[in-house]
Amino acid sequence: MAEQRRVNRGPGAAAANRTALIAAAREVFAESGFDAPLSLIARRAGVGQGSLYRHFADREALALAVFEDNVVGLETYAAQPDTGIDQMLELIVDQVVTSIAFVELIDPPLTGGPLAGMSVRVGAMLAGLLERARDRGEIRADLTAADLMLALSMLAALLARAAPHDRARTAEHGWALIRRGLDA
């Protein structure tokens, strides 16, 4: 993505700037880790650092906005009647691989704060998809959203410790193991 600074369009551009900052943060954190320079994110978004700090008080606030955006995207996808549990879990695993730099932010476990709320939302979304899949006989009847959340958390912990060049292969292998446990 080009790193060109846009002309200051004033307060009317606030929503577009925020969206650009979140997209840039997602890319930069994935490429360079959670400690990537915020100035790089601002440049990638095509805004000044002042704009970044008007929207996000600190690195954690920006990372939380990326998580929130990811969860909203997952919820939107899950709401489509033809979305299956397999497709959703593959999308989540892809997001885990892409967002592994954020593991530093969510370690220790999600016991409170805004990430816990997002975790609850993802669990509820998975519960709805599990119900649909159960009704169609696609998964085991005893599988719960909590089971899936635990499996995804274990995969995220494994990926956080995998060498960057091995993450995609490790995620694919981990997903295959998880998938075998879902079968009816």
mmCIF file of C-alpha atoms in Angstrom:
data_model
loop_
_atom_site.group_PDB
_atom_site.id
_atom_site.type_symbol
_atom_site.label_atom_id
_atom_site.label_comp_id
_atom_site.label_asym_id
_atom_site.label_seq_id
_atom_site.Cartn_x
_atom_site.Cartn_y
_atom_site.Cartn_z
ATOM 1 C CA MET A 1 0.000 0.000 0.000
ATOM 2 C CA ALA A 2 1.359 3.439 -0.886
ATOM 3 C CA GLU A 3 2.521 5.539 2.020
ATOM 4 C CA GLN A 4 1.514 8.948 0.698
ATOM 5 C CA ARG A 5 0.318 11.664 3.027
ATOM 6 C CA ARG A 6 -3.097 12.987 2.102
ATOM 7 C CA VAL A 7 -4.002 16.638 2.172
ATOM 8 C CA ASN A 8 -5.649 17.556 5.474
ATOM 9 C CA ARG A 9 -9.356 17.457 4.756
ATOM 10 C CA GLY A 10 -10.385 18.597 8.234
ATOM 11 C CA PRO A 11 -12.928 17.103 10.658
ATOM 12 C CA GLY A 12 -15.102 15.816 7.815
ATOM 13 C CA ALA A 13 -12.465 13.190 7.066
ATOM 14 C CA ALA A 14 -12.368 11.821 10.624
ATOM 15 C CA ALA A 15 -14.290 8.611 9.875
ATOM 16 C CA ALA A 16 -12.228 7.880 6.750
ATOM 17 C CA ASN A 17 -8.998 8.607 8.648
ATOM 18 C CA ARG A 18 -10.020 6.250 11.465
ATOM 19 C CA THR A 19 -10.840 3.496 8.971
ATOM 20 C CA ALA A 20 -7.510 4.029 7.191
ATOM 21 C CA LEU A 21 -5.624 3.920 10.493
ATOM 22 C CA ILE A 22 -7.252 0.639 11.512
ATOM 23 C CA ALA A 23 -6.474 -0.947 8.136
ATOM 24 C CA ALA A 24 -2.889 0.313 8.253
ATOM 25 C CA ALA A 25 -2.429 -0.903 11.831
ATOM 26 C CA ARG A 26 -3.673 -4.359 10.871
ATOM 27 C CA GLU A 27 -1.094 -4.516 8.063
ATOM 28 C CA VAL A 28 1.830 -2.980 9.947
ATOM 29 C CA PHE A 29 1.321 -5.027 13.114
ATOM 30 C CA ALA A 30 1.104 -8.196 10.970
ATOM 31 C CA GLU A 31 4.304 -7.274 9.118
ATOM 32 C CA SER A 32 6.387 -5.793 11.930
ATOM 33 C CA GLY A 33 4.849 -6.905 15.216
ATOM 34 C CA PHE A 34 2.990 -5.125 17.970
ATOM 35 C CA ASP A 35 5.958 -2.861 18.707
ATOM 36 C CA ALA A 36 6.014 -1.430 15.172
ATOM 37 C CA PRO A 37 6.402 2.359 15.091
ATOM 38 C CA LEU A 38 3.079 4.166 15.256
ATOM 39 C CA SER A 39 4.555 6.722 12.874
ATOM 40 C CA LEU A 40 4.738 3.970 10.235
ATOM 41 C CA ILE A 41 1.048 3.230 10.757
ATOM 42 C CA ALA A 42 0.163 6.901 10.338
ATOM 43 C CA ARG A 43 2.245 7.127 7.150
ATOM 44 C CA ARG A 44 0.701 3.941 5.785
ATOM 45 C CA ALA A 45 -2.762 5.367 6.489
ATOM 46 C CA GLY A 46 -1.818 8.604 4.763
ATOM 47 C CA VAL A 47 -2.375 10.775 7.835
ATOM 48 C CA GLY A 48 -0.207 12.597 10.330
ATOM 49 C CA GLN A 49 0.599 11.303 13.787
ATOM 50 C CA GLY A 50 -1.688 13.939 15.276
ATOM 51 C CA SER A 51 -4.605 12.303 13.520
ATOM 52 C CA LEU A 52 -3.567 8.915 14.872
ATOM 53 C CA TYR A 53 -3.500 10.223 18.442
ATOM 54 C CA ARG A 54 -6.817 12.057 18.025
ATOM 55 C CA HIS A 55 -8.419 8.709 17.324
ATOM 56 C CA PHE A 56 -6.343 6.399 19.535
ATOM 57 C CA ALA A 57 -4.760 7.364 22.828
ATOM 58 C CA ASP A 58 -2.086 4.693 22.586
ATOM 59 C CA ARG A 59 -0.934 1.503 20.880
ATOM 60 C CA GLU A 60 -3.316 -0.653 22.900
ATOM 61 C CA ALA A 61 -6.335 1.468 21.935
ATOM 62 C CA LEU A 62 -5.370 1.105 18.277
ATOM 63 C CA ALA A 63 -4.923 -2.662 18.623
ATOM 64 C CA LEU A 64 -8.312 -2.924 20.333
ATOM 65 C CA ALA A 65 -9.877 -1.047 17.430
ATOM 66 C CA VAL A 66 -8.353 -3.571 15.023
ATOM 67 C CA PHE A 67 -9.744 -6.438 17.132
ATOM 68 C CA GLU A 68 -13.166 -4.774 17.208
ATOM 69 C CA ASP A 69 -13.103 -4.332 13.441
ATOM 70 C CA ASN A 70 -12.155 -8.004 13.029
ATOM 71 C CA VAL A 71 -15.005 -9.125 15.294
ATOM 72 C CA VAL A 72 -17.535 -6.956 13.445
ATOM 73 C CA GLY A 73 -16.352 -8.521 10.176
ATOM 74 C CA LEU A 74 -16.743 -12.014 11.637
ATOM 75 C CA GLU A 75 -20.220 -11.202 12.948
ATOM 76 C CA THR A 76 -21.262 -9.845 9.555
ATOM 77 C CA TYR A 77 -19.990 -12.973 7.820
ATOM 78 C CA ALA A 78 -21.634 -15.284 10.387
ATOM 79 C CA ALA A 79 -25.001 -13.571 9.879
ATOM 80 C CA GLN A 80 -25.138 -14.733 6.265
ATOM 81 C CA PRO A 81 -27.444 -17.766 6.099
ATOM 82 C CA ASP A 82 -25.047 -19.813 3.950
ATOM 83 C CA THR A 83 -22.024 -19.349 6.244
ATOM 84 C CA GLY A 84 -20.975 -22.673 7.703
ATOM 85 C CA ILE A 85 -18.918 -23.428 10.771
ATOM 86 C CA ASP A 86 -15.999 -24.640 8.622
ATOM 87 C CA GLN A 87 -15.795 -21.401 6.661
ATOM 88 C CA MET A 88 -16.031 -19.330 9.833
ATOM 89 C CA LEU A 89 -13.337 -21.279 11.646
ATOM 90 C CA GLU A 90 -11.040 -21.074 8.621
ATOM 91 C CA LEU A 91 -11.552 -17.299 8.567
ATOM 92 C CA ILE A 92 -10.817 -17.066 12.294
ATOM 93 C CA VAL A 93 -7.659 -19.168 11.904
ATOM 94 C CA ASP A 94 -6.546 -16.909 9.031
ATOM 95 C CA GLN A 95 -7.127 -13.879 11.251
ATOM 96 C CA VAL A 96 -5.151 -15.483 14.064
ATOM 97 C CA VAL A 97 -2.204 -16.041 11.705
ATOM 98 C CA THR A 98 -2.413 -12.465 10.425
ATOM 99 C CA SER A 99 -2.916 -10.929 13.870
ATOM 100 C CA ILE A 100 -0.439 -13.028 15.828
ATOM 101 C CA ALA A 101 1.473 -9.872 16.778
ATOM 102 C CA PHE A 102 -1.465 -9.022 19.030
ATOM 103 C CA VAL A 103 -0.916 -12.096 21.197
ATOM 104 C CA GLU A 104 1.354 -9.945 23.369
ATOM 105 C CA LEU A 105 -1.672 -7.782 24.082
ATOM 106 C CA ILE A 106 -4.007 -10.659 24.992
ATOM 107 C CA ASP A 107 -1.548 -12.578 27.141
ATOM 108 C CA PRO A 108 -2.639 -13.069 30.012
ATOM 109 C CA PRO A 109 -6.003 -14.656 29.233
ATOM 110 C CA LEU A 110 -9.156 -12.724 28.417
ATOM 111 C CA THR A 111 -10.513 -12.323 31.934
ATOM 112 C CA GLY A 112 -11.728 -8.760 31.803
ATOM 113 C CA GLY A 113 -11.892 -5.552 29.856
ATOM 114 C CA PRO A 114 -12.840 -4.991 26.238
ATOM 115 C CA LEU A 115 -11.180 -8.137 24.905
ATOM 116 C CA ALA A 116 -13.320 -10.276 27.186
ATOM 117 C CA GLY A 117 -16.417 -8.673 25.686
ATOM 118 C CA MET A 118 -15.172 -9.441 22.192
ATOM 119 C CA SER A 119 -14.466 -13.013 23.222
ATOM 120 C CA VAL A 120 -18.044 -13.367 24.477
ATOM 121 C CA ARG A 121 -19.332 -12.035 21.154
ATOM 122 C CA VAL A 122 -17.212 -14.507 19.162
ATOM 123 C CA GLY A 123 -18.407 -17.342 21.418
ATOM 124 C CA ALA A 124 -22.052 -16.354 20.851
ATOM 125 C CA MET A 125 -21.456 -16.147 17.109
ATOM 126 C CA LEU A 126 -19.875 -19.609 17.110
ATOM 127 C CA ALA A 127 -22.754 -20.995 19.187
ATOM 128 C CA GLY A 128 -25.234 -19.900 16.519
ATOM 129 C CA LEU A 129 -23.165 -21.442 13.749
ATOM 130 C CA LEU A 130 -22.759 -24.648 15.768
ATOM 131 C CA GLU A 131 -26.517 -24.907 16.154
ATOM 132 C CA ARG A 132 -26.988 -24.617 12.374
ATOM 133 C CA ALA A 133 -24.252 -27.191 11.742
ATOM 134 C CA ARG A 134 -25.741 -29.578 14.334
ATOM 135 C CA ASP A 135 -29.175 -29.279 12.714
ATOM 136 C CA ARG A 136 -27.606 -30.289 9.388
ATOM 137 C CA GLY A 137 -25.673 -33.185 10.972
ATOM 138 C CA GLU A 138 -22.303 -31.681 10.041
ATOM 139 C CA ILE A 139 -20.675 -31.763 13.482
ATOM 140 C CA ARG A 140 -20.725 -33.761 16.684
ATOM 141 C CA ALA A 141 -23.777 -33.127 18.848
ATOM 142 C CA ASP A 142 -21.721 -32.623 22.020
ATOM 143 C CA LEU A 143 -19.470 -29.876 20.627
ATOM 144 C CA THR A 144 -19.851 -26.466 22.290
ATOM 145 C CA ALA A 145 -18.743 -22.940 21.498
ATOM 146 C CA ALA A 146 -16.531 -23.116 24.597
ATOM 147 C CA ASP A 147 -14.785 -26.152 23.060
ATOM 148 C CA LEU A 148 -14.095 -24.206 19.879
ATOM 149 C CA MET A 149 -12.890 -21.141 21.785
ATOM 150 C CA LEU A 150 -10.488 -23.333 23.764
ATOM 151 C CA ALA A 151 -9.186 -24.994 20.585
ATOM 152 C CA LEU A 152 -8.700 -21.607 18.908
ATOM 153 C CA SER A 153 -6.905 -20.256 21.998
ATOM 154 C CA MET A 154 -4.572 -23.239 22.015
ATOM 155 C CA LEU A 155 -3.854 -22.745 18.315
ATOM 156 C CA ALA A 156 -3.163 -19.031 18.876
ATOM 157 C CA ALA A 157 -0.741 -19.859 21.695
ATOM 158 C CA LEU A 158 1.056 -22.356 19.457
ATOM 159 C CA LEU A 159 1.266 -19.878 16.577
ATOM 160 C CA ALA A 160 2.626 -17.176 18.859
ATOM 161 C CA ARG A 161 5.614 -19.383 19.571
ATOM 162 C CA ALA A 162 6.092 -20.670 16.008
ATOM 163 C CA ALA A 163 8.770 -19.178 13.809
ATOM 164 C CA PRO A 164 7.243 -16.622 11.413
ATOM 165 C CA HIS A 165 8.131 -18.736 8.368
ATOM 166 C CA ASP A 166 6.358 -21.775 9.927
ATOM 167 C CA ARG A 167 3.132 -20.068 11.032
ATOM 168 C CA ALA A 168 1.047 -20.756 7.928
ATOM 169 C CA ARG A 169 2.062 -24.432 7.880
ATOM 170 C CA THR A 170 1.515 -24.762 11.626
ATOM 171 C CA ALA A 171 -1.898 -23.106 11.347
ATOM 172 C CA GLU A 172 -2.888 -25.440 8.519
ATOM 173 C CA HIS A 173 -1.830 -28.483 10.523
ATOM 174 C CA GLY A 174 -3.508 -27.205 13.690
ATOM 175 C CA TRP A 175 -6.713 -26.428 11.810
ATOM 176 C CA ALA A 176 -6.705 -29.966 10.329
ATOM 177 C CA LEU A 177 -6.461 -31.437 13.834
ATOM 178 C CA ILE A 178 -9.252 -29.193 15.110
ATOM 179 C CA ARG A 179 -11.430 -30.030 12.111
ATOM 180 C CA ARG A 180 -11.105 -33.778 12.736
ATOM 181 C CA GLY A 181 -12.480 -33.235 16.225
ATOM 182 C CA LEU A 182 -15.601 -31.549 14.855
ATOM 183 C CA ASP A 183 -16.826 -34.350 12.627
ATOM 184 C CA ALA A 184 -20.157 -35.960 13.399
#
